[in-house]
Short mmCIF file of C-alpha atoms and ligand atoms in Angstrom, two decimals:
data_model
loop_
_atom_site.label_atom_id
_atom_site.label_comp_id
_atom_site.label_asym_id
_atom_site.label_seq_id
_atom_site.Cartn_x
_atom_site.Cartn_y
_atom_site.Cartn_z
CA MET C 75 32.92 89.08 121.20
CA ASN C 76 33.04 87.37 117.84
CA PRO C 77 36.66 87.77 116.64
CA LEU C 78 35.38 88.10 113.04
CA ASN C 79 33.65 91.37 113.98
CA ARG C 80 36.84 93.02 115.15
CA PRO C 81 38.39 95.60 112.80
CA LEU C 82 41.16 93.94 110.86
CA PRO C 83 44.68 95.37 111.17
CA ASP C 84 44.43 96.88 107.64
CA GLY C 85 41.40 98.93 108.68
CA ILE C 86 38.81 96.83 106.85
CA VAL C 87 35.73 96.31 109.04
CA PRO C 88 33.60 93.18 108.61
CA ALA C 89 30.57 93.75 106.33
CA GLU C 90 27.93 93.09 108.98
CA VAL C 91 29.47 95.69 111.31
CA VAL C 92 29.38 98.25 108.49
CA ALA C 93 25.75 97.35 107.73
CA ARG C 94 24.75 97.67 111.37
CA THR C 95 26.46 101.05 111.80
CA GLU C 96 24.90 102.36 108.60
CA LYS C 97 21.48 101.21 109.71
CA ARG C 98 21.89 103.08 113.01
CA TRP C 99 22.86 106.26 111.18
CA ILE C 100 19.94 105.95 108.78
CA ILE C 101 17.52 105.56 111.70
CA LEU C 102 19.11 108.52 113.52
CA MET C 103 18.97 110.79 110.44
CA ALA C 104 15.40 109.77 109.56
CA THR C 105 14.33 110.51 113.16
CA MET C 106 15.98 113.95 113.03
CA LEU C 107 14.27 114.74 109.70
CA LEU C 108 10.89 113.65 111.05
CA VAL C 109 11.34 115.72 114.24
CA MET C 110 12.27 118.83 112.22
CA LEU C 111 9.37 118.26 109.80
CA ALA C 112 7.01 117.89 112.78
CA ILE C 113 8.34 121.16 114.26
CA ILE C 114 7.69 122.99 110.96
CA ILE C 115 4.16 121.57 110.64
CA VAL C 116 3.17 122.14 114.30
CA THR C 117 4.56 125.70 114.50
CA GLY C 118 2.98 126.46 111.10
CA ILE C 119 -0.45 125.31 112.25
CA VAL C 120 -0.27 126.73 115.81
CA GLY C 121 1.16 130.10 114.69
CA ALA C 122 -0.98 130.23 111.54
CA MET C 123 2.13 130.97 109.51
CA HIS C 124 2.05 130.71 105.74
CA PRO C 125 4.79 131.19 103.23
CA PRO C 126 3.92 134.21 101.06
CA SER C 127 2.28 132.79 97.96
CA ASN C 128 0.53 135.75 96.41
CA VAL C 129 2.11 136.05 92.98
CA GLU C 130 0.63 139.24 91.68
CA VAL C 131 2.63 141.57 89.47
CA ILE C 132 2.53 145.36 89.31
CA ASP C 133 4.56 148.03 87.49
CA PRO C 134 6.68 149.74 90.20
CA THR C 135 7.35 152.80 88.01
CA THR C 136 3.71 153.91 87.78
CA LEU C 137 2.48 153.19 91.33
CA HIS C 138 1.71 156.85 92.03
CA LEU C 139 0.02 157.46 88.69
CA GLN C 140 -2.57 154.73 88.32
CA GLY C 141 -4.15 151.69 89.88
CA GLU C 142 -4.57 150.37 93.37
CA PHE C 143 -1.60 152.12 95.00
CA VAL C 144 -2.32 155.76 94.09
CA GLU C 145 -1.98 158.02 97.13
CA SER C 146 -5.71 158.47 97.73
CA ASN C 147 -6.12 154.71 97.99
CA LEU C 148 -3.42 154.06 100.61
CA GLY C 149 -4.08 153.29 104.29
CA ALA C 150 -6.95 151.38 105.86
CA ALA C 151 -10.20 150.88 103.94
CA VAL C 152 -13.34 149.11 105.17
CA GLU C 153 -14.71 146.49 102.77
CA PRO C 154 -18.45 145.76 102.27
CA ASP C 155 -18.07 142.61 104.44
CA ARG C 156 -16.70 144.83 107.31
CA SER C 157 -13.17 143.44 106.97
CA VAL C 158 -10.34 145.93 106.56
CA THR C 159 -7.80 146.21 103.75
CA VAL C 160 -4.59 148.15 104.38
CA ARG C 161 -2.56 149.28 101.38
CA LEU C 162 1.03 150.44 101.86
CA ILE C 163 3.98 151.36 99.70
CA ALA C 164 7.49 150.66 100.97
CA GLU C 165 10.19 152.90 99.55
CA GLN C 166 13.66 154.09 100.58
CA TYR C 167 13.31 154.95 103.52
CA ASN C 168 9.69 155.07 104.47
CA PHE C 169 6.42 153.26 104.54
CA VAL C 170 3.60 155.27 102.99
CA PRO C 171 1.59 155.97 105.07
CA ARG C 172 3.81 155.78 108.17
CA CYS C 173 0.93 154.92 110.47
CA VAL C 174 -2.37 153.11 109.99
CA GLN C 175 -5.22 152.34 112.37
CA VAL C 176 -7.20 149.11 112.30
CA PRO C 177 -9.87 147.60 114.58
CA VAL C 178 -9.21 144.66 116.91
CA GLY C 179 -10.87 141.28 116.29
CA THR C 180 -11.52 142.01 112.61
CA PRO C 181 -9.92 140.33 109.59
CA VAL C 182 -7.26 142.66 108.23
CA LYS C 183 -5.62 142.19 104.85
CA PHE C 184 -2.31 143.97 104.23
CA ARG C 185 -1.42 144.63 100.60
CA LEU C 186 2.03 146.03 100.03
CA THR C 187 4.36 146.79 97.21
CA SER C 188 7.73 148.47 96.79
CA ALA C 189 8.58 151.49 94.69
CA ASP C 190 12.32 150.76 94.53
CA VAL C 191 14.22 147.91 96.20
CA VAL C 192 13.37 144.88 98.34
CA HIS C 193 11.98 145.80 101.77
CA GLY C 194 10.54 143.71 104.58
CA PHE C 195 7.30 144.06 106.51
CA LEU C 196 6.97 142.53 109.96
CA LEU C 197 4.62 143.03 112.89
CA PRO C 198 6.14 141.60 116.08
CA ASN C 199 4.17 138.84 117.84
CA THR C 200 1.83 138.29 114.87
CA ASN C 201 1.88 136.07 111.80
CA VAL C 202 2.60 139.15 109.64
CA ASN C 203 6.03 138.82 108.08
CA THR C 204 6.74 139.19 104.39
CA MET C 205 9.24 140.52 101.92
CA VAL C 206 8.10 143.44 99.81
CA VAL C 207 9.57 143.02 96.35
CA PRO C 208 9.33 145.68 93.62
CA GLY C 209 7.13 144.46 90.77
CA PHE C 210 5.01 142.26 93.06
CA VAL C 211 2.14 142.79 95.50
CA ALA C 212 2.66 141.09 98.87
CA GLU C 213 -0.53 140.12 100.69
CA VAL C 214 -0.79 139.02 104.34
CA ARG C 215 -3.96 138.40 106.32
CA THR C 216 -4.29 138.58 110.07
CA THR C 217 -6.74 139.31 112.88
CA PHE C 218 -5.38 141.28 115.84
CA SER C 219 -6.48 139.76 119.11
CA ARG C 220 -5.65 142.74 121.32
CA PRO C 221 -5.55 146.51 120.94
CA GLY C 222 -2.18 148.18 121.06
CA VAL C 223 0.61 149.76 119.08
CA TYR C 224 2.54 147.53 116.72
CA ASN C 225 5.76 148.95 115.35
CA MET C 226 6.73 147.74 111.93
CA PRO C 227 10.42 147.94 111.18
CA CYS C 228 11.70 147.27 107.70
CA HIS C 229 13.54 144.01 108.23
CA GLU C 230 15.19 143.62 104.86
CA PHE C 231 18.36 145.68 104.47
CA CYS C 232 17.50 148.26 101.84
CA GLY C 233 20.30 150.86 101.92
CA ASP C 234 21.91 153.61 103.99
CA GLY C 235 18.69 154.70 105.71
CA HIS C 236 17.42 151.20 106.46
CA HIS C 237 17.81 151.57 110.24
CA GLY C 238 15.39 154.52 110.27
CA MET C 239 12.74 152.86 108.14
CA TRP C 240 9.86 151.87 110.33
CA ALA C 241 6.16 152.56 110.68
CA ARG C 242 3.31 151.79 113.02
CA VAL C 243 -0.02 149.99 113.19
CA ASN C 244 -2.44 151.17 115.87
CA VAL C 245 -4.92 148.47 116.78
CA LEU C 246 -7.99 150.16 118.25
CA PRO C 247 -10.92 148.85 120.30
CA ARG C 248 -13.69 147.86 117.90
CA GLU C 249 -16.11 150.64 118.87
CA GLN C 250 -13.46 153.33 118.47
CA PHE C 251 -12.55 152.56 114.87
CA PRO C 252 -15.74 153.70 113.07
CA LYS C 253 -15.50 157.11 114.79
CA LEU C 254 -12.23 157.94 113.06
CA ALA C 255 -12.13 160.61 110.38
CA PRO C 256 -10.95 159.33 106.98
CA LEU C 257 -7.48 160.89 107.33
CA GLU C 258 -7.05 159.54 110.86
CA ARG C 259 -7.89 156.10 109.52
CA THR C 260 -5.28 156.29 106.77
CA ASN C 261 -2.31 157.97 108.45
CA CYS C 262 -3.25 158.50 112.13
CA ALA C 263 -3.35 162.31 111.64
CA LYS C 264 -5.40 163.98 114.38
CA GLN C 265 -8.23 166.06 112.96
CU1 CU R 310 13.63 149.01 103.86
#
């Protein structure tokens, strides 16, 4: 070993040793950053996850009086292109409506807003996961690949009753959905 490369008794390390150590750390850190970036990109593409980007404002004090989120407009609605739009209001401590039915294999667009505080909307094992912020409309698109019952807990702590705030999405076989009565489609009520 080159005696010049040994740490000196006063703790000063030769310059080339410092440079080599720093280079190793830079390479290690850059590799870690690239690996983490790759994980974000790959999981984003594979899981079709998108950060919520729908900046759309709404007056939370008049939701029930006018506009898109009046009571008669809530629940699942079929669009002219056969896709489905689901409109929900999150409020302490409920989703309105508490249950919606949608068809499998069909593009579904969830539009949500809050009447009071920040809530969260999540459907397990799907790409649906967003905050619901008063004053804004959150929009998430998905296509359910299999029929079943998806519970949707509020996952943003919103007060004393937060633990009891949950709702449900019933994903139905495609041929079953058009047979539903309007009220069954919006809040799962049997008619
Ligand atoms: Cu909540």
